[in-house]
Amino acid sequence: MLKLKGVEEVYYPTSVKEAVDLLRKNKDVAEVVGGGLDISVLPNPRIKYLIFLDKLNLNYVKDAGEKIKIGAMSSITDMINAEPLKDYLHGRVKEILSEIATELLRNQITVGGSLGKREPYSDIVTLLYGLNAKVVLSDGEWDEELGINDLYRENFRKGLKERIIKEVILEKYDTGKFFFSMKRHIRNATDIALLNEAILIEKDGNKIKNAIVAVGARPKPAYLFREATEFLKGKELSKELAEEFGKFVESNVETGTDIRTTAEYRAHIAGVFAKRIILESLEG
Amino acid sequence: MKVKYIINGKEEEYEIHPGEVLLDVLRRNGHTEIKGNCYLGTCGACTVLIDGVPHTSCTILAAKVNGKEITTIKGIGELDSPHPLQQAFVKTGAVQCGFCTPGAILSAYALLKKNPDPTEEDIKKALDGNLCRCTGYVQQIEAVKFAVKLLKEGKNE
Ligand SMILES: Cc1cc2nc3c(=O)[nH]c(=O)nc-3n(C[C@H](O)[C@H](O)[C@H](O)COP(=O)(O)OP(=O)(O)OC[C@H]3O[C@@H](n4cnc5c(N)ncnc54)[C@H](O)[C@@H]3O)c2cc1C
Ligand code: FES
Ligand code: FES
């Protein structure tokens, strides 16, 4: 079954600049390839040129002092096995990554491809929103570091015809002050999420100083749920707060209906996850 | 375009369409031991090892893995000299129609290479992308545990 019938030529650039030059030259009929999962499963018939990023040395997870740097070509498995992420946020990020999709697909899905595609159900996008990750876009001469929200500003797909995602940068959070958790609602172990939710809480003693709440697979793409952040700010962590926050999230989260489930069900799940995450944070 | 692979230890050169997936290229060139089914990355029937790492060959662009080492089920053992995993799958009744078997065994093989003493959880995780419609999964997990025993004892049944 020939999947990408329109492809005429493939390239193996050895630098980001070379890759971007090829992309700029061929714009709408060229595509860079991360793991290639999305490209092969949902082929775009207009694509004539494939630009493989395998020779750019973008497969790394590095401890960079205050930060952790993850190359765009790192697969989910590479991240699970990476030393700098082993105990990151009490190993919770590693645990979440190891529950995504299947071993076979975790070996193929790259962080750059997940961000570049921005599937509405992507767990990686929700996870990186929740971690307040930064994304480095590059044309090979100039790098720009952006928050995920800025990456997804209008015309982001057009922007990715001018530059590529080079790496993702994670803050090293002090686990004495920060708590992170993420939940995914799936119907079986290998399902894509019906809803996913990631919360990062910055604590000052038992008080919430700041928080990030990201919800994805709504079924729209992940978003930063700012009203939830405002709700949490300044509150004392407690069982009562968990209860109240769950109700707040259920009533205010933006969800929709698709063939898989209803907006109401998704909102309910978002509320349950919000409550559970606050309860988990009480345990440390 | 032309691509080269080392398949089960032997160098092979093929003429491919640049938009083809690896599964089609390998089957067309005689490697029918690799099965194809969903073409979506969801069943695992088409599993091969690429530089030792299991992948669904139906979602891997053949041109992307030009130059790589590919292992199919025939690369780990043949009928007259089966690998302990192949013996164990037969012995424990983990094979019925056999369509999923090459993929499941290759996923298990990759697991045992990096973790010779896996827990049941490790086995379940390693095989989570290889669907089986016949045996259920209990026998497959038993098979991997049995293979671990055979490998530890250093003997083939
Ligand atoms: C069966 C199946 C199950 C899945 N299950 C899950 C799941 O449970 N959870 C989850 O989060 N996701 C899941 N995914 C989605 C998967 O995350 C996306 O398909 C993802 O895009 C695959 O990553 P890739 O590296 O293979 O992307 P590719 O197919 O290589 O690329 C996807 C897009 O991103 C662009 N791109 C790739 N790399 C870069 C880069 N460095 N810079 C700029 N643009 C780039 C490409 O041009 C393309 O447009 C699943 C996909 C499939 C097919
Ligand atoms: S045929 Fe490849 S995963 Fe199903
Ligand atoms: S033995 Fe028939 S699908 Fe597994």
Coordinates of C-alpha atoms and ligand atoms in Angstrom, one line a residue:
Chain A
M1 CA 0.0 0.0 0.0
L2 CA 1.9 3.1 -1.2
K3 CA 1.1 5.7 1.4
L4 CA 2.9 8.8 0.3
K5 CA 2.3 8.6 -3.5
G6 CA 3.3 12.2 -4.2
V7 CA 6.8 11.9 -2.7
E8 CA 9.5 12.5 -5.4
E9 CA 12.6 13.0 -3.4
V10 CA 14.0 12.7 0.1
Y11 CA 16.8 14.6 1.8
Y12 CA 19.2 13.9 4.6
P13 CA 20.5 17.3 5.7
T14 CA 23.4 17.4 8.2
S15 CA 22.7 20.8 9.7
V16 CA 19.6 22.7 10.8
K17 CA 20.4 25.4 8.3
E18 CA 20.5 22.9 5.4
A19 CA 17.2 21.5 6.6
V20 CA 15.5 24.9 6.8
D21 CA 16.9 26.0 3.4
L22 CA 15.3 22.9 1.8
L23 CA 12.1 23.6 3.7
R24 CA 12.0 27.3 2.7
K25 CA 12.7 26.4 -0.9
N26 CA 9.9 23.9 -1.2
K27 CA 7.5 25.2 1.5
D28 CA 4.0 23.7 0.9
V29 CA 5.2 20.6 -0.9
A30 CA 8.0 19.8 1.7
E31 CA 7.8 18.3 5.1
V32 CA 10.4 17.7 7.8
V33 CA 10.2 14.2 9.3
G34 CA 10.6 13.5 13.0
G35 CA 9.6 9.9 13.8
G36 CA 7.4 9.9 10.7
L37 CA 4.5 8.3 12.5
D38 CA 2.0 11.0 11.7
I39 CA 3.3 11.5 8.3
S40 CA 2.9 7.9 7.4
V41 CA -0.4 7.3 9.0
L42 CA -2.1 10.5 7.8
P43 CA -0.2 11.2 4.6
N44 CA -0.6 14.5 2.9
P45 CA -0.9 13.9 -0.8
R46 CA 0.6 17.3 -1.7
I47 CA 4.0 16.5 -0.2
K48 CA 6.7 16.0 -2.8
Y49 CA 9.8 16.3 -0.6
L50 CA 10.6 14.7 2.7
I51 CA 13.4 16.2 4.8
F52 CA 14.7 13.7 7.4
L53 CA 16.1 15.2 10.5
D54 CA 18.0 12.1 11.7
K55 CA 21.5 13.5 10.9
L56 CA 21.1 16.8 12.8
N57 CA 22.2 15.4 16.2
L58 CA 19.0 16.4 17.8
N59 CA 18.6 13.2 19.7
Y60 CA 19.6 14.0 23.3
V61 CA 18.4 14.7 26.8
K62 CA 21.0 16.8 28.6
D63 CA 21.4 18.1 32.1
A64 CA 22.2 21.7 31.5
G65 CA 22.6 23.1 35.1
E66 CA 19.3 24.7 36.0
K67 CA 17.6 23.2 33.0
I68 CA 17.1 20.0 31.1
K69 CA 17.4 20.2 27.3
I70 CA 15.7 17.7 25.1
G71 CA 16.5 17.5 21.4
A72 CA 13.6 17.5 19.0
M73 CA 14.4 14.1 17.6
S74 CA 14.3 12.4 21.0
S75 CA 11.6 9.7 21.1
I76 CA 9.3 9.1 24.1
T77 CA 11.5 6.0 24.9
D78 CA 14.6 8.1 24.8
M79 CA 13.1 10.4 27.3
I80 CA 11.9 7.5 29.5
N81 CA 15.5 6.1 29.6
A82 CA 17.3 9.4 30.0
E83 CA 19.2 9.9 33.2
P84 CA 18.3 13.6 33.7
L85 CA 14.6 12.6 33.7
K86 CA 14.9 9.6 35.9
D87 CA 14.0 11.4 39.1
Y88 CA 12.7 14.6 37.6
L89 CA 9.7 15.7 39.7
H90 CA 9.9 12.5 41.7
G91 CA 9.9 10.4 38.5
R92 CA 6.3 11.5 37.7
V93 CA 7.2 12.7 34.2
K94 CA 9.0 9.4 33.4
E95 CA 6.0 7.5 34.7
I96 CA 3.5 9.5 32.5
L97 CA 5.7 9.1 29.4
S98 CA 5.8 5.4 29.9
E99 CA 2.0 5.2 29.8
I100 CA 1.6 6.9 26.5
A101 CA 0.6 4.8 23.5
T102 CA 2.5 1.5 23.1
E103 CA 6.2 0.5 23.4
L104 CA 6.4 0.3 19.6
L105 CA 5.0 3.8 19.1
R106 CA 6.9 5.3 22.1
N107 CA 10.0 4.2 20.1
Q108 CA 8.9 6.2 17.1
I109 CA 7.1 9.3 18.4
T110 CA 9.4 12.3 18.8
V111 CA 9.0 15.3 21.0
G112 CA 9.5 17.6 17.9
G113 CA 6.9 15.7 15.9
S114 CA 4.4 15.8 18.7
L115 CA 4.8 19.6 19.1
G116 CA 4.9 20.1 15.3
K117 CA 1.8 18.2 14.7
R118 CA -0.2 19.4 17.7
E119 CA -2.7 16.5 17.6
P120 CA -5.6 17.6 19.8
Y121 CA -5.3 14.5 21.8
S122 CA -1.5 14.7 22.3
D123 CA -0.3 13.9 25.8
I124 CA 3.1 15.4 25.0
V125 CA 1.6 18.8 24.3
T126 CA -0.4 18.8 27.5
L127 CA 2.5 17.5 29.5
L128 CA 4.8 20.3 28.2
Y129 CA 2.2 23.0 28.8
G130 CA 1.9 21.7 32.4
L131 CA 5.7 21.8 32.9
N132 CA 5.8 25.4 31.5
A133 CA 8.4 24.1 28.9
K134 CA 10.1 26.3 26.5
V135 CA 10.5 25.4 22.8
V136 CA 13.5 26.5 20.7
L137 CA 12.8 27.3 17.1
S138 CA 15.7 27.6 14.8
D139 CA 16.6 28.4 11.2
G140 CA 20.2 27.3 11.8
E141 CA 21.5 30.8 12.3
W142 CA 19.2 32.2 14.9
D143 CA 17.4 30.4 17.8
E144 CA 14.3 31.7 19.5
E145 CA 13.0 30.4 22.8
L146 CA 9.2 30.5 23.2
G147 CA 6.6 29.3 25.6
I148 CA 4.2 26.7 24.2
N149 CA 1.4 29.3 24.0
D150 CA 3.6 31.5 21.9
L151 CA 4.6 28.6 19.7
Y152 CA 0.9 28.0 19.0
R153 CA 0.1 31.6 18.1
E154 CA -1.8 32.2 14.9
N155 CA -0.1 30.8 11.8
F156 CA 2.1 28.5 13.7
R157 CA 2.0 25.9 10.9
K158 CA 3.2 28.6 8.4
G159 CA 5.9 29.5 10.9
L160 CA 7.1 25.9 10.8
K161 CA 7.8 26.2 7.1
E162 CA 10.4 28.8 8.0
R163 CA 12.1 27.2 11.0
I164 CA 12.2 23.9 12.8
I165 CA 11.8 22.9 16.4
K166 CA 15.3 22.3 17.7
E167 CA 14.8 21.5 21.3
V168 CA 12.6 21.7 24.4
I169 CA 13.8 23.1 27.6
L170 CA 12.5 22.1 31.0
E171 CA 13.0 24.0 34.2
K172 CA 14.4 21.9 37.1
Y173 CA 11.8 22.3 39.8
D174 CA 12.6 22.1 43.5
T175 CA 10.4 19.3 44.6
G176 CA 10.2 20.9 48.1
K177 CA 8.3 23.8 46.5
F178 CA 6.7 22.3 43.4
F179 CA 4.2 19.5 42.9
F180 CA 3.4 18.1 39.4
S181 CA 0.9 15.5 38.3
M182 CA -0.8 14.5 35.0
K183 CA -3.8 12.3 34.3
R184 CA -5.1 10.8 31.1
H185 CA -8.5 9.2 30.6
I186 CA -8.3 6.2 28.3
R187 CA -10.6 3.3 27.7
N188 CA -7.8 0.7 27.3
A189 CA -4.1 0.7 27.8
T190 CA -3.3 1.8 24.2
D191 CA -6.1 4.2 23.6
I192 CA -5.7 7.9 22.8
A193 CA -6.9 10.1 25.6
L194 CA -10.5 11.3 25.9
L195 CA -9.2 14.0 28.1
N196 CA -5.8 14.7 29.7
E197 CA -4.9 17.2 32.4
A198 CA -1.5 18.4 33.8
I199 CA -1.1 20.6 36.9
L200 CA 2.0 22.2 38.3
I201 CA 1.7 23.8 41.7
E202 CA 4.2 26.1 43.3
K203 CA 3.8 26.0 47.1
D204 CA 4.7 28.4 49.8
G205 CA 4.3 26.2 52.8
N206 CA 0.8 24.9 52.5
K207 CA -0.3 27.8 50.4
I208 CA -0.5 27.8 46.6
K209 CA 1.7 30.6 45.3
N210 CA 1.1 29.8 41.6
A211 CA -0.2 27.0 39.5
I212 CA -0.4 25.9 35.8
V213 CA -3.4 24.0 34.7
A214 CA -3.4 22.5 31.2
V215 CA -6.2 20.4 29.7
G216 CA -6.0 18.6 26.4
A217 CA -8.0 16.1 24.2
R218 CA -11.1 18.2 25.0
P219 CA -11.4 17.3 22.0
K220 CA -9.7 20.5 20.9
P221 CA -6.0 20.9 21.4
A222 CA -4.5 21.4 24.8
Y223 CA -4.9 24.8 26.4
L224 CA -3.8 26.7 29.5
F225 CA -6.8 26.9 31.8
R226 CA -6.1 30.3 33.3
E227 CA -9.3 30.6 35.3
A228 CA -8.2 27.5 37.2
T229 CA -4.9 29.1 37.9
E230 CA -6.6 32.2 39.3
F231 CA -8.9 30.0 41.4
L232 CA -6.0 28.2 43.0
K233 CA -3.7 31.1 43.6
G234 CA -3.4 32.0 47.3
K235 CA -5.5 29.1 48.5
E236 CA -4.5 26.6 51.3
L237 CA -4.0 23.1 50.1
S238 CA -6.6 20.9 51.8
K239 CA -9.2 18.2 51.2
E240 CA -11.9 20.9 51.1
L241 CA -10.0 22.8 48.4
A242 CA -9.7 19.6 46.3
E243 CA -13.5 19.2 46.5
E244 CA -14.1 22.9 45.6
F245 CA -11.5 22.9 42.8
G246 CA -13.0 19.7 41.3
K247 CA -16.4 21.4 41.1
F248 CA -14.9 24.6 39.7
V249 CA -13.0 22.8 37.0
E250 CA -16.1 20.7 36.0
S251 CA -18.2 23.9 35.7
N252 CA -15.6 26.1 33.9
V253 CA -13.4 23.9 31.7
E254 CA -13.9 24.3 28.0
T255 CA -14.8 21.0 26.5
G256 CA -16.6 19.8 23.4
T257 CA -18.5 16.8 22.1
D258 CA -17.2 14.5 19.4
I259 CA -17.9 10.9 18.2
R260 CA -16.0 9.5 21.2
T261 CA -17.7 11.3 24.1
T262 CA -19.7 14.3 25.2
A263 CA -18.6 17.7 26.5
E264 CA -20.3 17.0 29.8
Y265 CA -18.5 13.7 30.3
R266 CA -15.2 15.4 29.5
A267 CA -15.9 18.2 31.9
H268 CA -16.8 15.7 34.6
I269 CA -13.5 13.8 34.1
A270 CA -11.6 17.1 34.2
G271 CA -13.2 17.9 37.6
V272 CA -12.4 14.4 38.9
F273 CA -8.7 14.7 37.8
A274 CA -8.4 18.2 39.3
K275 CA -9.7 16.9 42.6
R276 CA -7.4 13.9 42.6
I277 CA -4.3 16.0 41.7
I278 CA -4.9 18.3 44.7
L279 CA -5.5 15.3 47.0
E280 CA -2.2 13.8 45.7
S281 CA -0.4 17.0 46.4
L282 CA -1.4 16.7 50.0
E283 CA 0.5 13.5 50.2
G284 CA 3.6 15.2 48.8
Chain B
M1 CA 15.8 5.5 -5.3
K2 CA 18.1 2.8 -3.9
V3 CA 18.4 1.9 -0.2
K4 CA 20.7 -0.5 1.6
Y5 CA 19.9 -2.4 4.8
I6 CA 21.6 -5.2 6.7
I7 CA 18.8 -7.6 7.1
N8 CA 19.3 -10.5 9.6
G9 CA 23.1 -9.9 9.2
K10 CA 23.1 -9.8 5.4
E11 CA 23.5 -6.7 3.3
E12 CA 20.6 -6.1 0.9
E13 CA 20.1 -3.4 -1.7
Y14 CA 16.6 -2.5 -2.9
E15 CA 15.0 -0.1 -5.4
I16 CA 12.2 1.7 -3.6
H17 CA 9.6 4.5 -4.1
P18 CA 10.7 7.4 -1.7
G19 CA 7.2 7.4 -0.1
E20 CA 7.0 3.7 0.7
V21 CA 6.9 2.2 4.2
L22 CA 9.4 -0.4 5.3
L23 CA 6.8 -3.2 5.6
D24 CA 6.0 -3.0 1.9
V25 CA 9.6 -2.9 0.8
L26 CA 10.5 -5.9 2.9
R27 CA 7.6 -8.1 2.0
R28 CA 8.0 -7.3 -1.7
N29 CA 11.6 -8.5 -1.4
G30 CA 10.6 -11.8 0.1
H31 CA 10.5 -11.1 3.8
T32 CA 6.9 -12.4 4.1
E33 CA 7.7 -13.5 7.7
I34 CA 6.7 -9.9 8.5
K35 CA 2.9 -9.6 8.6
G36 CA 0.8 -6.6 7.7
N37 CA -2.6 -5.8 9.0
C38 CA -3.8 -2.4 10.2
Y39 CA -1.1 -0.1 8.5
L40 CA -1.7 2.4 11.3
G41 CA 0.8 1.4 14.0
T42 CA -1.9 -0.1 16.2
C43 CA -1.6 -3.9 15.9
G44 CA 2.1 -4.7 16.0
A45 CA 1.9 -7.5 13.4
C46 CA 4.5 -5.8 11.3
T47 CA 7.1 -5.4 14.1
V48 CA 10.8 -5.5 13.2
L49 CA 13.9 -4.5 15.1
I50 CA 15.7 -1.5 13.7
D51 CA 19.2 -1.3 15.2
G52 CA 17.8 -3.6 17.9
V53 CA 14.7 -1.4 18.7
P54 CA 11.2 -2.7 17.9
H55 CA 9.2 -0.6 15.5
T56 CA 6.0 -1.0 13.5
S57 CA 7.4 -1.3 10.0
C58 CA 4.1 -0.1 8.5
T59 CA 4.7 3.4 9.9
I60 CA 8.5 3.6 9.2
L61 CA 9.4 5.3 6.0
A62 CA 11.7 2.9 4.2
A63 CA 14.0 5.8 3.0
K64 CA 14.3 7.1 6.6
V65 CA 16.0 4.0 7.8
N66 CA 18.4 3.6 4.9
G67 CA 21.6 2.0 6.0
K68 CA 20.2 0.5 9.2
E69 CA 20.3 -3.0 10.6
I70 CA 16.9 -4.7 10.5
T71 CA 16.0 -7.9 12.3
T72 CA 13.0 -10.0 11.4
I73 CA 11.7 -13.1 13.2
K74 CA 14.0 -15.2 11.0
G75 CA 17.0 -13.3 12.3
I76 CA 16.7 -14.6 15.8
G77 CA 16.2 -18.3 15.0
E78 CA 15.1 -20.6 12.3
L79 CA 12.9 -23.8 12.2
D80 CA 15.9 -26.1 12.8
S81 CA 17.5 -23.8 15.4
P82 CA 14.8 -21.8 17.2
H83 CA 15.5 -19.1 19.8
P84 CA 14.3 -20.0 23.3
L85 CA 11.6 -17.4 22.9
Q86 CA 10.3 -19.2 19.8
Q87 CA 10.4 -22.5 21.6
A88 CA 8.7 -21.1 24.6
F89 CA 5.8 -19.6 22.6
V90 CA 5.1 -23.0 21.0
K91 CA 5.5 -24.9 24.3
T92 CA 3.2 -22.7 26.3
G93 CA 0.4 -22.5 23.7
A94 CA 1.0 -18.8 23.0
V95 CA 0.6 -19.5 19.2
Q96 CA -2.7 -20.1 17.5
C97 CA -3.2 -18.6 14.1
G98 CA 0.4 -17.2 14.4
F99 CA -0.3 -13.9 12.7
C100 CA 0.8 -11.8 15.7
T101 CA 3.6 -14.2 16.8
P102 CA 6.6 -12.8 14.9
G103 CA 5.9 -9.3 16.2
A104 CA 5.2 -10.4 19.7
I105 CA 8.4 -12.5 19.9
L106 CA 10.5 -9.6 18.5
S107 CA 9.1 -7.2 21.1
A108 CA 9.9 -9.8 23.8
Y109 CA 13.4 -10.4 22.3
A110 CA 14.2 -6.6 22.5
L111 CA 13.0 -6.6 26.1
L112 CA 15.2 -9.5 27.1
K113 CA 18.2 -8.0 25.4
K114 CA 18.0 -5.0 27.7
N115 CA 16.4 -6.6 30.7
P116 CA 17.1 -10.3 31.1
D117 CA 15.1 -10.6 34.3
P118 CA 11.9 -8.7 33.6
T119 CA 8.9 -8.5 35.9
E120 CA 5.4 -9.4 34.7
E121 CA 4.8 -5.6 34.4
D122 CA 7.9 -5.2 32.2
I123 CA 6.7 -8.0 30.0
K124 CA 3.2 -6.5 29.7
K125 CA 4.6 -3.1 28.8
A126 CA 7.0 -4.5 26.2
L127 CA 4.2 -6.4 24.5
D128 CA 1.5 -3.7 24.8
G129 CA 1.6 -2.8 21.1
N130 CA 1.3 -6.4 19.8
L131 CA -2.3 -7.4 19.7
C132 CA -3.4 -11.0 19.6
R133 CA -6.9 -12.0 18.7
C134 CA -6.5 -15.7 19.5
T135 CA -4.6 -16.7 22.6
G136 CA -5.3 -13.8 24.8
Y137 CA -2.2 -12.6 26.6
V138 CA -1.8 -15.0 29.5
Q139 CA 0.0 -17.6 27.5
Q140 CA 2.3 -15.0 25.9
I141 CA 3.4 -13.7 29.3
E142 CA 4.0 -17.3 30.4
A143 CA 6.0 -17.9 27.3
V144 CA 8.3 -14.9 27.9
K145 CA 8.8 -16.1 31.5
F146 CA 9.6 -19.6 30.3
A147 CA 12.1 -18.2 27.8
V148 CA 13.7 -16.2 30.6
K149 CA 14.1 -19.5 32.5
L150 CA 15.5 -21.3 29.4
L151 CA 18.0 -18.5 28.7
K152 CA 19.1 -18.5 32.4
E153 CA 19.7 -22.2 32.3
G154 CA 21.6 -21.7 29.0
K155 CA 19.7 -24.4 27.4
N156 CA 17.3 -24.8 24.4
E157 CA 14.4 -27.2 25.1
Ligands
LIG1 C1 -1.8 4.9 16.3 C2 -1.3 6.2 17.0 C3 -1.4 6.4 18.3 C4 -1.0 7.5 19.0 N1 -1.1 7.6 20.3 C5 -0.7 8.7 20.9 C6 -0.9 8.9 22.4 O1 -1.4 8.0 23.0 N2 -0.4 10.0 22.9 C7 0.2 11.0 22.2 O2 0.6 12.0 22.7 N3 0.3 10.9 20.9 C8 -0.1 9.8 20.2 N4 0.0 9.7 18.9 C9 0.3 10.9 18.1 C10 1.7 11.1 17.8 O3 2.1 11.8 19.0 C11 1.7 12.1 16.6 O4 1.3 11.3 15.5 C12 3.1 12.6 16.5 O5 3.1 13.7 15.6 C13 4.1 11.6 16.1 O6 5.4 12.1 16.2 P1 6.4 11.9 15.0 O7 7.8 12.3 15.6 O8 6.3 10.5 14.5 O9 5.9 13.0 14.0 P2 6.1 13.1 12.5 O10 5.1 12.3 11.7 O11 7.5 13.0 12.1 O12 5.7 14.7 12.3 C14 4.5 15.2 12.6 C15 4.4 16.7 12.1 O13 5.4 17.4 12.8 C16 6.4 18.0 11.9 N5 7.7 17.9 12.6 C17 8.3 16.8 13.0 N6 9.5 17.1 13.6 C18 9.5 18.5 13.6 C19 10.5 19.4 14.1 N7 11.6 19.1 14.7 N8 10.3 20.7 13.8 C20 9.1 21.1 13.2 N9 8.2 20.3 12.7 C21 8.4 19.0 12.9 C22 6.3 17.2 10.6 O14 6.6 18.0 9.5 C23 4.8 16.8 10.6 O15 4.0 17.9 10.1 C24 -0.4 8.5 18.2 C25 -0.3 8.4 16.8 C26 -0.8 7.3 16.2 C27 -0.6 7.2 14.7
FES2 S1 0.3 -3.5 10.3 FE1 1.8 -2.3 11.4 S2 1.0 -2.0 13.3 FE2 -0.6 -3.1 12.3
FES3 S1 -2.1 -16.2 17.6 FE1 -3.7 -15.4 16.3 S2 -3.5 -13.2 16.6 FE2 -2.2 -14.0 18.0

